[in-house]
Short mmCIF file of C-alpha atoms in Angstrom, two decimals:
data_model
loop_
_atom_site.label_atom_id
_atom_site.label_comp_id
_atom_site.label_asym_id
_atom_site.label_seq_id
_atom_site.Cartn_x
_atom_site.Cartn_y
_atom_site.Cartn_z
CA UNK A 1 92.09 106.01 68.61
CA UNK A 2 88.29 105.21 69.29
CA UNK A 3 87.12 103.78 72.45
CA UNK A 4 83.92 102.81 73.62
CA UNK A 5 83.69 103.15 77.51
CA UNK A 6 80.32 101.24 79.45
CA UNK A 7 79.27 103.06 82.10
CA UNK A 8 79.46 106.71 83.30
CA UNK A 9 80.09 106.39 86.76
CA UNK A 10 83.17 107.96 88.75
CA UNK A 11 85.55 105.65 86.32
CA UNK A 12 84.19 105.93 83.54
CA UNK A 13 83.70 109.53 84.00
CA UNK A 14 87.40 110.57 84.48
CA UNK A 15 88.82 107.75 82.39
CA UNK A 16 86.66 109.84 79.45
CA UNK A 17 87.91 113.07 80.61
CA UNK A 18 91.31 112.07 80.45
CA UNK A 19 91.32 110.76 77.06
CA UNK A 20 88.91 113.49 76.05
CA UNK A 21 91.36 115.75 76.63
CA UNK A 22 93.96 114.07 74.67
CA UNK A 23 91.62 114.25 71.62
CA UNK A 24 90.88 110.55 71.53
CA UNK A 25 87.63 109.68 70.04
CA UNK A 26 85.45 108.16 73.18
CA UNK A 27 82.00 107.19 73.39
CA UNK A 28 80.37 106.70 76.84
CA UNK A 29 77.30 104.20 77.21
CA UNK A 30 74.80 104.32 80.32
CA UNK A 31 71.36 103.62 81.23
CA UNK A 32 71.23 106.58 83.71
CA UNK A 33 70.09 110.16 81.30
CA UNK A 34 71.34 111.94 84.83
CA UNK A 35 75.31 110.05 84.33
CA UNK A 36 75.12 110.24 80.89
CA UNK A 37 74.13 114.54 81.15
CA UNK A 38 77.10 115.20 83.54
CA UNK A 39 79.77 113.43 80.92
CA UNK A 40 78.00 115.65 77.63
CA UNK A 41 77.64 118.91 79.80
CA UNK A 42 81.70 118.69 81.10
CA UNK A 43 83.28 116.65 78.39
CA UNK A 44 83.97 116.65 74.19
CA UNK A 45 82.54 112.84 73.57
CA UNK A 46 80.01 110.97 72.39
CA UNK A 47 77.23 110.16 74.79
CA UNK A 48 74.52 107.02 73.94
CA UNK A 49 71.94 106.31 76.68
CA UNK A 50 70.94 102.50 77.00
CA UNK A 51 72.32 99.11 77.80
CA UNK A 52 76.00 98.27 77.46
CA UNK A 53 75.11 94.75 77.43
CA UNK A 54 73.00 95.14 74.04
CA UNK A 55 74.15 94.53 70.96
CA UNK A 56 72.20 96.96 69.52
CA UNK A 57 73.61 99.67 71.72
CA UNK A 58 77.03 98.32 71.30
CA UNK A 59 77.01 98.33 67.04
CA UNK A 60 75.10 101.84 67.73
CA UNK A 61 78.64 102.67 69.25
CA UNK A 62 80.60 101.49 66.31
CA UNK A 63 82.38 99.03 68.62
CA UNK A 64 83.39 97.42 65.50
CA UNK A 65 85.45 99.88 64.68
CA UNK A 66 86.95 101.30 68.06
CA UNK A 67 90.18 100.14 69.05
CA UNK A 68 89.74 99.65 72.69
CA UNK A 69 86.64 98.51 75.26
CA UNK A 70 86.25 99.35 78.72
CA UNK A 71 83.50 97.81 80.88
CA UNK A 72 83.50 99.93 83.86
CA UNK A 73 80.15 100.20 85.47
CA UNK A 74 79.67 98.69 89.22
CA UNK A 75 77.64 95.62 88.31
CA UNK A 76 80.12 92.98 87.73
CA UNK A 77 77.21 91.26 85.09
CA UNK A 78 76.96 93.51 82.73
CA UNK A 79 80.45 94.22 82.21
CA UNK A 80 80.76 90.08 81.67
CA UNK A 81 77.60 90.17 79.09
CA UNK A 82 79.26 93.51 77.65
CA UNK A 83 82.30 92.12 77.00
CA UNK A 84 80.67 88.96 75.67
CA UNK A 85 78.71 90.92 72.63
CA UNK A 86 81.95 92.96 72.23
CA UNK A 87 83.90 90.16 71.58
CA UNK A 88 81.04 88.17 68.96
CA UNK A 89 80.83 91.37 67.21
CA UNK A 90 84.64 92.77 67.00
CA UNK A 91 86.99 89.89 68.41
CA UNK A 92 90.35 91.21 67.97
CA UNK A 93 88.97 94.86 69.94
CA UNK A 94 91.29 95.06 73.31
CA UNK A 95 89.13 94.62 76.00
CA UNK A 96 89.33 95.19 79.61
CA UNK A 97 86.32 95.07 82.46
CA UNK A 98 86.03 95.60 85.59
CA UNK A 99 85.25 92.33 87.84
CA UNK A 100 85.08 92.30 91.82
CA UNK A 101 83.57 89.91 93.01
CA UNK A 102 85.99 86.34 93.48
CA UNK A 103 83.03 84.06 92.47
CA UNK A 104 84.15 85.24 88.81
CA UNK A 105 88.01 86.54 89.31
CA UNK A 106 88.97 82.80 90.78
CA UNK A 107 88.14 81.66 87.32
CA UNK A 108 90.31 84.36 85.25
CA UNK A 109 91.45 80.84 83.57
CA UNK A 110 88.08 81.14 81.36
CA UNK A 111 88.51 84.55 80.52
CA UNK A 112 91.74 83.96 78.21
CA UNK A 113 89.76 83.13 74.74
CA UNK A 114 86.89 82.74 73.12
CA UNK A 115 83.53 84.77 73.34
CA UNK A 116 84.69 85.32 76.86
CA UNK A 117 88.09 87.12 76.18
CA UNK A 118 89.21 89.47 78.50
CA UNK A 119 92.34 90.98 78.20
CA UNK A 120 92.47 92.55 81.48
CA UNK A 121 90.22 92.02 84.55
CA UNK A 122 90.36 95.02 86.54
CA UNK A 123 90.19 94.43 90.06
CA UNK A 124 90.06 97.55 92.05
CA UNK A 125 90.26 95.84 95.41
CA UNK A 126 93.07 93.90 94.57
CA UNK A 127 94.73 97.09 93.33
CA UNK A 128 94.43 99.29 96.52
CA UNK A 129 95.41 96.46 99.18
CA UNK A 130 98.91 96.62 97.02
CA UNK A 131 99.13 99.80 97.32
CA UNK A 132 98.66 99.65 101.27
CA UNK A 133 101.39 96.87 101.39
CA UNK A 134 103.71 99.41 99.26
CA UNK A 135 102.82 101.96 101.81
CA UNK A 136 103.60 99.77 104.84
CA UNK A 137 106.89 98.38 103.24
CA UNK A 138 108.28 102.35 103.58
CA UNK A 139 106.94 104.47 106.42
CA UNK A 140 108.17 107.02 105.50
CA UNK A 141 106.51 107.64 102.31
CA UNK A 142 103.31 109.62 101.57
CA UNK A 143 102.91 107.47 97.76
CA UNK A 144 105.00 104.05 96.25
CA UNK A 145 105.00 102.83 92.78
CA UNK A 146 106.79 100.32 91.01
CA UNK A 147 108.23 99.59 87.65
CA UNK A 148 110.46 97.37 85.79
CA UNK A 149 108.98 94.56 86.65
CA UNK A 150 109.88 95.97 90.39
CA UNK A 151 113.15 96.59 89.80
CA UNK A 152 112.91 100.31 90.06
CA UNK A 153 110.65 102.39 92.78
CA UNK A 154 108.83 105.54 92.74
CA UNK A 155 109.04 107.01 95.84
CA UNK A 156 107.55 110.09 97.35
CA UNK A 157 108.61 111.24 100.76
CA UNK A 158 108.06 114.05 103.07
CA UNK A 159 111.47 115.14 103.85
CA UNK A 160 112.25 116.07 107.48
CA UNK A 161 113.27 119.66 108.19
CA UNK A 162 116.73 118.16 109.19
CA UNK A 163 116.95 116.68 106.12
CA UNK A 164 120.70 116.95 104.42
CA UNK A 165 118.66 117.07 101.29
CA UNK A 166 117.49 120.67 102.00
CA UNK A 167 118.87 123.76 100.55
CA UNK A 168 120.80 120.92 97.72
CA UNK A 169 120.03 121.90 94.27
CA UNK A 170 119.25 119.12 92.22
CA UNK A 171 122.63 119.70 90.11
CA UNK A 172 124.38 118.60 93.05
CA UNK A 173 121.85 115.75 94.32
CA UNK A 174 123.73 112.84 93.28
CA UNK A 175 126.77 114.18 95.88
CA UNK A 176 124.51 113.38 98.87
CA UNK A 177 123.95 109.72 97.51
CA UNK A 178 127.34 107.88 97.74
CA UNK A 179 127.19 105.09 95.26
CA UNK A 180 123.00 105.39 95.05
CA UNK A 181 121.88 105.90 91.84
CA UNK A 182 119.11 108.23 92.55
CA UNK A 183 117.03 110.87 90.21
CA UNK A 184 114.70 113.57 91.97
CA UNK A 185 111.29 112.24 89.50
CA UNK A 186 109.56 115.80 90.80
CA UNK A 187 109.09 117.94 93.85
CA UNK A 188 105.46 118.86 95.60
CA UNK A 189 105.50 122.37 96.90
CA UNK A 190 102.60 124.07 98.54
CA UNK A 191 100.39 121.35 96.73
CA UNK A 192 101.37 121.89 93.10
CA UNK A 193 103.58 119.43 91.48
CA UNK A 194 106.95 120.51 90.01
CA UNK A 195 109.10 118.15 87.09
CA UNK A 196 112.44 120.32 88.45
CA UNK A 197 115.76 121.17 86.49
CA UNK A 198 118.79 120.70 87.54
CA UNK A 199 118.34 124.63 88.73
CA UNK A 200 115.81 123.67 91.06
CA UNK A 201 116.71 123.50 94.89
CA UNK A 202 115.02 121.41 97.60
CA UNK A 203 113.22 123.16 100.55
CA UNK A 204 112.06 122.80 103.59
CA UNK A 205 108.65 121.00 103.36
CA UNK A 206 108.80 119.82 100.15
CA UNK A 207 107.55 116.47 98.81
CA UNK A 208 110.19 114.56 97.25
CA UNK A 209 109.95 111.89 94.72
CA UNK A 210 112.66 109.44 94.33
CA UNK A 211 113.59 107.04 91.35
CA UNK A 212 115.69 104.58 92.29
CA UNK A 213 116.42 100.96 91.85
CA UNK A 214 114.66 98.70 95.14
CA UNK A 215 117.73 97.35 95.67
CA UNK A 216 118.89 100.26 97.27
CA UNK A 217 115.87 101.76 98.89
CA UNK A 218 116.77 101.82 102.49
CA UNK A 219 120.13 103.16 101.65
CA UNK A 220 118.38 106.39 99.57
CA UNK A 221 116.06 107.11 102.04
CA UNK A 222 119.15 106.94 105.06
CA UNK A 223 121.10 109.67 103.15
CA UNK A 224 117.90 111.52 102.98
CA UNK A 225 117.46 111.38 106.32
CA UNK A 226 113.85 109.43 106.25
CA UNK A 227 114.10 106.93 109.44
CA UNK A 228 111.23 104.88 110.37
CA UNK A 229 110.61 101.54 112.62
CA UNK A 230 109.12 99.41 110.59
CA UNK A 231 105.26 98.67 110.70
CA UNK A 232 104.33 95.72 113.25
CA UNK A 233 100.80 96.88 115.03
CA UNK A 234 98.09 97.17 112.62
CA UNK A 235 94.27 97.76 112.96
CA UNK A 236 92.11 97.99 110.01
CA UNK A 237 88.64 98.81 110.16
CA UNK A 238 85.84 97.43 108.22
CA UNK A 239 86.26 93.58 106.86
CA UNK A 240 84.90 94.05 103.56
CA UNK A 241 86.59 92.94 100.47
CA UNK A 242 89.31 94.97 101.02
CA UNK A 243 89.94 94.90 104.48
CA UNK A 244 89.74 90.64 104.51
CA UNK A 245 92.29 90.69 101.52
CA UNK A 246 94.01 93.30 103.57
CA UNK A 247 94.31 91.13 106.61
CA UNK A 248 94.85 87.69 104.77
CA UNK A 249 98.03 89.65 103.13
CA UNK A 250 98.87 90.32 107.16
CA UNK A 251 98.13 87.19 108.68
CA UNK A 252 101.73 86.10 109.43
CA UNK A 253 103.87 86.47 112.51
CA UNK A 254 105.21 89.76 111.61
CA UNK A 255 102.58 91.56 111.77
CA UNK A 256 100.53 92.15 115.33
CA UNK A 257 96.90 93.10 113.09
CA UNK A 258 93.46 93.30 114.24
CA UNK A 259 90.29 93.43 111.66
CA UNK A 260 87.55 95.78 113.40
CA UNK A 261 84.02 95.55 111.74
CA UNK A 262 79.99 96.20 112.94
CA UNK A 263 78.46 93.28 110.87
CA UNK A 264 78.15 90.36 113.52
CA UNK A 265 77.85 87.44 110.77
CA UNK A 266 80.90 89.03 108.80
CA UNK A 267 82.81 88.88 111.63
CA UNK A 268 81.97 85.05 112.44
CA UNK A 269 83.29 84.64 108.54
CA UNK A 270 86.37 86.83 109.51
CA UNK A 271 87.29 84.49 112.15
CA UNK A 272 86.70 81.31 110.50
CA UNK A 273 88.62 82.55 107.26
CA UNK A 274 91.82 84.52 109.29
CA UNK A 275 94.18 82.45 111.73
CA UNK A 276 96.61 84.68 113.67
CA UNK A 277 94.38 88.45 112.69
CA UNK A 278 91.93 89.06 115.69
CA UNK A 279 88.53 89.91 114.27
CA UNK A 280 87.04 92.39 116.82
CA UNK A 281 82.94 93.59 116.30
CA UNK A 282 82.52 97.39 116.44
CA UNK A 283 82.40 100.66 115.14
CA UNK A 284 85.75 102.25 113.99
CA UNK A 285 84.30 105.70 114.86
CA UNK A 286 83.44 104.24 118.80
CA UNK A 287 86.27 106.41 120.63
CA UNK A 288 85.73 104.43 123.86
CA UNK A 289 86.12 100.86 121.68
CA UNK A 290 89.09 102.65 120.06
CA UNK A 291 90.87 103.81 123.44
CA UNK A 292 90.00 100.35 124.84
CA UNK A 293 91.75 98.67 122.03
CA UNK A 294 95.08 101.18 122.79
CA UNK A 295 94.72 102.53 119.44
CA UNK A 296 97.48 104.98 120.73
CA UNK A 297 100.10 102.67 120.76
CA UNK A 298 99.41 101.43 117.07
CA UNK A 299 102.13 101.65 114.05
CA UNK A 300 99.31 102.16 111.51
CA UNK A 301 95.25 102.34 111.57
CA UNK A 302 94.06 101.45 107.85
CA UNK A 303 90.45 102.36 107.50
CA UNK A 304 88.88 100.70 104.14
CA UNK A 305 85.14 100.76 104.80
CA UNK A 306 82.59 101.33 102.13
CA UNK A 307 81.53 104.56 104.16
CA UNK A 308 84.78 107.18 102.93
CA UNK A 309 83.01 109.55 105.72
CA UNK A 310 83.67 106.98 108.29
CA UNK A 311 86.72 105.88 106.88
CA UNK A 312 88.37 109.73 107.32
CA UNK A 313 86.44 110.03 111.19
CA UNK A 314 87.98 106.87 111.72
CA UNK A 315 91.52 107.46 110.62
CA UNK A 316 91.05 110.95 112.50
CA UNK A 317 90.40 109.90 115.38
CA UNK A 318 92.82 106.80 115.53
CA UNK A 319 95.20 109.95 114.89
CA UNK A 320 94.04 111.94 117.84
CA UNK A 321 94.47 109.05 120.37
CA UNK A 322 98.16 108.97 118.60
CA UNK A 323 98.21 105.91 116.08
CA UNK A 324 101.47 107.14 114.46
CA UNK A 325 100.41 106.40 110.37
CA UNK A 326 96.59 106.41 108.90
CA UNK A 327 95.41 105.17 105.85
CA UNK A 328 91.88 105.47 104.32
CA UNK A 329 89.96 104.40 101.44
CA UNK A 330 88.22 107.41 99.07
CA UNK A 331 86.18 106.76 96.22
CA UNK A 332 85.29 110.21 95.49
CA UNK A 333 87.76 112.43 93.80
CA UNK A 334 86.83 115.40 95.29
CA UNK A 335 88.47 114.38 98.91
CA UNK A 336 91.63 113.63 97.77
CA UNK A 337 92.72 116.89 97.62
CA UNK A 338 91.55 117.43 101.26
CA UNK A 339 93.04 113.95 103.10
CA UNK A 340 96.69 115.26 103.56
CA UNK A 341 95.81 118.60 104.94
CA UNK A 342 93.47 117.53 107.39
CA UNK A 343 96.16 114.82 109.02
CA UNK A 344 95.27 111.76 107.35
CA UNK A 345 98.80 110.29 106.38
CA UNK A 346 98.15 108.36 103.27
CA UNK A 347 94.86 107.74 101.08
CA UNK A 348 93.81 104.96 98.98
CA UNK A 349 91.21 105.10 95.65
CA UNK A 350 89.89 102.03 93.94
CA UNK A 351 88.41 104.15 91.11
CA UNK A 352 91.73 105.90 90.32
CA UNK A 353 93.39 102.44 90.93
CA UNK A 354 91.26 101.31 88.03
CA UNK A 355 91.70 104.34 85.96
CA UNK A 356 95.68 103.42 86.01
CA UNK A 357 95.08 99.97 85.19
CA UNK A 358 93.36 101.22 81.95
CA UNK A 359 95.46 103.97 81.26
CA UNK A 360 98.29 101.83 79.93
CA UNK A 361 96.45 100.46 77.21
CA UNK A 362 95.13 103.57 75.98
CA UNK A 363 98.55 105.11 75.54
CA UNK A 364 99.85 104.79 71.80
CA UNK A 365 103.13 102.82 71.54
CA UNK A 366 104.73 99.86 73.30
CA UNK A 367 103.50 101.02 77.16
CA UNK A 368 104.28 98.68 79.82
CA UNK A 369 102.05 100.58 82.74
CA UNK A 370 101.12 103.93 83.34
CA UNK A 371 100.21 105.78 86.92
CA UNK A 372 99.08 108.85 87.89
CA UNK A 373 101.28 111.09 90.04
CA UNK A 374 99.37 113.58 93.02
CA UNK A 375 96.23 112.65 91.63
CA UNK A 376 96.40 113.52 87.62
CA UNK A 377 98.90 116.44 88.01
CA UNK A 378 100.98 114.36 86.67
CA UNK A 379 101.74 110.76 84.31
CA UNK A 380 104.80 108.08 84.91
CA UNK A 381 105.16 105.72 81.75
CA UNK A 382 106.90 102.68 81.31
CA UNK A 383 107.65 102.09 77.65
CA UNK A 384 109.38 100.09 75.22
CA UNK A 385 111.74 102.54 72.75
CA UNK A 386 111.01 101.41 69.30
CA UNK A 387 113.48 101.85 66.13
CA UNK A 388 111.28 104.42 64.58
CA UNK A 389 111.04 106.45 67.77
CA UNK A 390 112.18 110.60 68.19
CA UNK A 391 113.92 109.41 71.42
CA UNK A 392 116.33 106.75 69.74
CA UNK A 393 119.78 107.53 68.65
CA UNK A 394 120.60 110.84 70.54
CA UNK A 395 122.32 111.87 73.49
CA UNK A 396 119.43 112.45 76.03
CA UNK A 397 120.38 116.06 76.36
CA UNK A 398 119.48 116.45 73.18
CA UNK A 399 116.30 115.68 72.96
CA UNK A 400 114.83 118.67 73.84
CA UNK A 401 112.45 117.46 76.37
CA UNK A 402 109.91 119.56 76.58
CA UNK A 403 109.29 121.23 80.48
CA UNK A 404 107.58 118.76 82.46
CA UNK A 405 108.97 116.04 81.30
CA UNK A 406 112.21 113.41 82.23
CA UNK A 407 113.63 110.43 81.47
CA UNK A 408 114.31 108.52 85.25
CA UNK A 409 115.88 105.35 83.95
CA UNK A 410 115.42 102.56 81.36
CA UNK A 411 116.22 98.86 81.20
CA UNK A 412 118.80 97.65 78.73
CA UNK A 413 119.05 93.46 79.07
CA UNK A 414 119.09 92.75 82.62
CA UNK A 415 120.99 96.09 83.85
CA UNK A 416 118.90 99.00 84.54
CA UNK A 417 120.28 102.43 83.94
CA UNK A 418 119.87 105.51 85.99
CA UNK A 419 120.97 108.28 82.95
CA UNK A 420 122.52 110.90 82.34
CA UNK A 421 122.28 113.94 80.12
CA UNK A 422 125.11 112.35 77.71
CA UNK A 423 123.29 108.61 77.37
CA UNK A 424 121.59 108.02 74.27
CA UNK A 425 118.22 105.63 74.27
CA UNK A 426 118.70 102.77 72.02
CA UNK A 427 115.66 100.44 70.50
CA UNK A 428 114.15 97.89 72.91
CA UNK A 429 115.38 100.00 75.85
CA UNK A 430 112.37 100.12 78.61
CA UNK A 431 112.33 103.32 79.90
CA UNK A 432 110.81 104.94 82.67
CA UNK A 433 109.07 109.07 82.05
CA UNK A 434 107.59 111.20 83.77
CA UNK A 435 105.68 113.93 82.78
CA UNK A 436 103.01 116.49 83.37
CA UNK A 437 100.11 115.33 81.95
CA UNK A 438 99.51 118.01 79.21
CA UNK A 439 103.00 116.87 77.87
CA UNK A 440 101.50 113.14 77.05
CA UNK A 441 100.35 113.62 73.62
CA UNK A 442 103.24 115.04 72.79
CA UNK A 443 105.61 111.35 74.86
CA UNK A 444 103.15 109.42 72.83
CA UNK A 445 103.82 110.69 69.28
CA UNK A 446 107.91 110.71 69.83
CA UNK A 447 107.67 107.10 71.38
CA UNK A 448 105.83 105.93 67.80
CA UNK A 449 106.97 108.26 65.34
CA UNK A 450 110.49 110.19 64.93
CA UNK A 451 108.83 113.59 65.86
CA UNK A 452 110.64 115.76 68.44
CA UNK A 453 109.93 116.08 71.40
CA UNK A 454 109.78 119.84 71.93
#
């Protein structure tokens, strides 16, 4: 597989090191020599420096004969005029960019055919306010994803240290869970990321992740002993993109929300734009605004500023004056590892909310969607099973999975299954893995070929 990536920014970057690493051939286009000598220095691809809106640059490339585009630089443009020469010179090339701004994503209507073809407008923003919602529809959980056309969740929890669930090896899970059809997807312990056996026990502390289908959510997390009142008071600081998507999404009479931001014209918009959200002016690092505004007696403070070091002195204070759940907004990589430990409850990325929105269409055979689990420790893939896959026609217990990687639960029809070791995959059957991500090569080649898995 060849792909030709514009732009070697913080996307771009990691969306080449991933695929790097899988031994795909990618070549990374940028104007900036500085960009362009941190991808050659760290990563095995092919580095041009110019315009990814030239034609020239883009035939330098070989875009005619890569298999996928990506348009990922921060100027809305030149992905558009990228994606433009991409499609006169190789039309039937997937393409995705990356578009922000609404002036251009209101008309995704023209972006269907034609010179202007896009297969997929990625819109981080839009991305990371779902994520929020998914956040604020469980408490209780530290990450949410779903599948299966939302049929089927991904949850990860923090389980209690009264818990029932603790001290229960995994062997015996599904005797704590009534009638719930539950799978343990992995376990986070002392920040690394297990895929467990049915060996593994749960202990105290540990970061559980859940498959299950939505349906019976609040039933799982009950018999895991997870309860949480439901979000109602919400502030969220700074009423940029995200935040005004944020607080259009929470302009309704169940939520109490109010939309905090310094800009005094953005505000007047704010108001104007938002009926039941109050629109306050102010700095979400202001402790005396903050106390003023009883920040204390708030379900959830949701910081999503373009400043991530005000967004994490916001949420940390808001925390400190007792809001009881904190979100904030990180664009660079390097934080995310230090959000949790510092008492930030949950984080949100736009850049690694893009890189999941591409990853699907990089992976070889029929997949669905494809999100990263803690960060990139881990992969969960939604796939079609094809006739000529290694995973048709045998008992799953069979298959030899190799460590790191399990099946959670596939579609057959309408009915989704939660499996077990004797259930064999048939074709057409959408299934759900998970796996560590040095394992995906390996998912990829048994999902289009009959190799084994192990």
């Amino acid at each position: 597989m060849r792909v030709i990536i514009v732009g070697a920014g913080e996307v771009g970057f990691n969306v080449a090191r991933r695929l790097s690493g899988e031994s795909k051939d990618v070549v990374v286009i940028d104007k900036d020599s500085q960009a362009l000598s941190k991808v050659s220095d760290s990563l095995d691809v092919q580095t041009i420096q110019g315009s990814g809106s030239s034609p020239e640059i883009l035939k330098q490339a070989g875009v005619g004969e890569a298999d996928i585009f990506l348009a990922v630089t921060d100027k809305d443009e030149i992905n558009l005029i990228a994606t433009f020469f991409a499609n006169r010179i190789s039309p039937k090339i997937i393409k995705l960019a990356r578009i922000r701004n609404e002036d251009y994503t209101k008309y995704s209507e023209m972006f269907t055919e034609g010179d202007l073809r896009i297969d997929t407008i990625i819109n981080p923003d839009e991305e990371v306010v779902d994520s929020i919602l998914r956040v604020m529809s469980v408490p209780g959980a530290v990450e949410i994803n779903d599948f299966v056309g939302g049929k089927v969740r991904l949850i990860g929890v923090k389980l209690p240290e009264d818990s029932p669930l603790v001290g229960v090896s995994l062997m015996n899970i599904r005797d704590h869970f009534n009638d719930v059809d539950v799978v343990i997807a992995a376990l986070v312990r002392n920040d690394r990321l297990i895929i467990p056996g049915g060996l593994d026990t749960i202990e105290k502390g540990d970061i559980v992740y859940f498959t299950c289908i939505r349906d019976q959510q609040e039933r799982l997390l009950q018999c895991a002993g997870i309860l949480s009142d439901p979000i109602s008071k919400v502030l969220i600081v700074g009423g940029g993109n995200v935040g005004f998507l944020l607080a259009q999404h929470l302009d309704n009479k169940k939520y109490h929300t109010r939309l905090l931001d310094n800009d005094p014209e953005r505000c007047a918009v704010l108001s104007e734009k938002l009926d039941r959200v109050i629109v306050l002016r102010g700095d979400g690092t202001d402790q005396d605004l903050l106390k003023e505004e009883n920040v204390g007696e708030l379900d959830m403070v949701i910081s999503v500023t373009g400043d991530e070091e005000m967004n994490i002195l916001s949420c940390l204070l808001a925390k400190n004056l007792g809001a009881r759940k904190t979100i904030t907004r990180i664009n660079n990589f390097a934080y995310i590892p230090l959000i949790q430990p510092i008492g930030i409850d949950h984080l949100v990325c736009p850049r690694l909310s893009a890189i999941n929105s591409i990853l699907h269409f990089v992976r070889q055979g029929k997949v669905i969607s494809a999100v990263s689990i803690k960060g990139e420790e881990a992969e969960a893939l939604e796939a079609i099973a094809q006739e000529n896959s290694g995973i048709v026609g045998k008992p799953i217990m069979d298959l030899n999975l190799p460590k790191g990687t399990l099946i959670l639960c596939f579609q057959r029809g309408e009915e989704v299954v939660i499996p077990s070791g004797v259930t064999v995959i048939e074709p057409n059957d959408r299934l759900l893995i998970i796996s560590t991500h040095k394992n995906i090569p390996k998912i990829e080649k048994a999902l289009t070929t009959k190799l084994e898995l192990y």
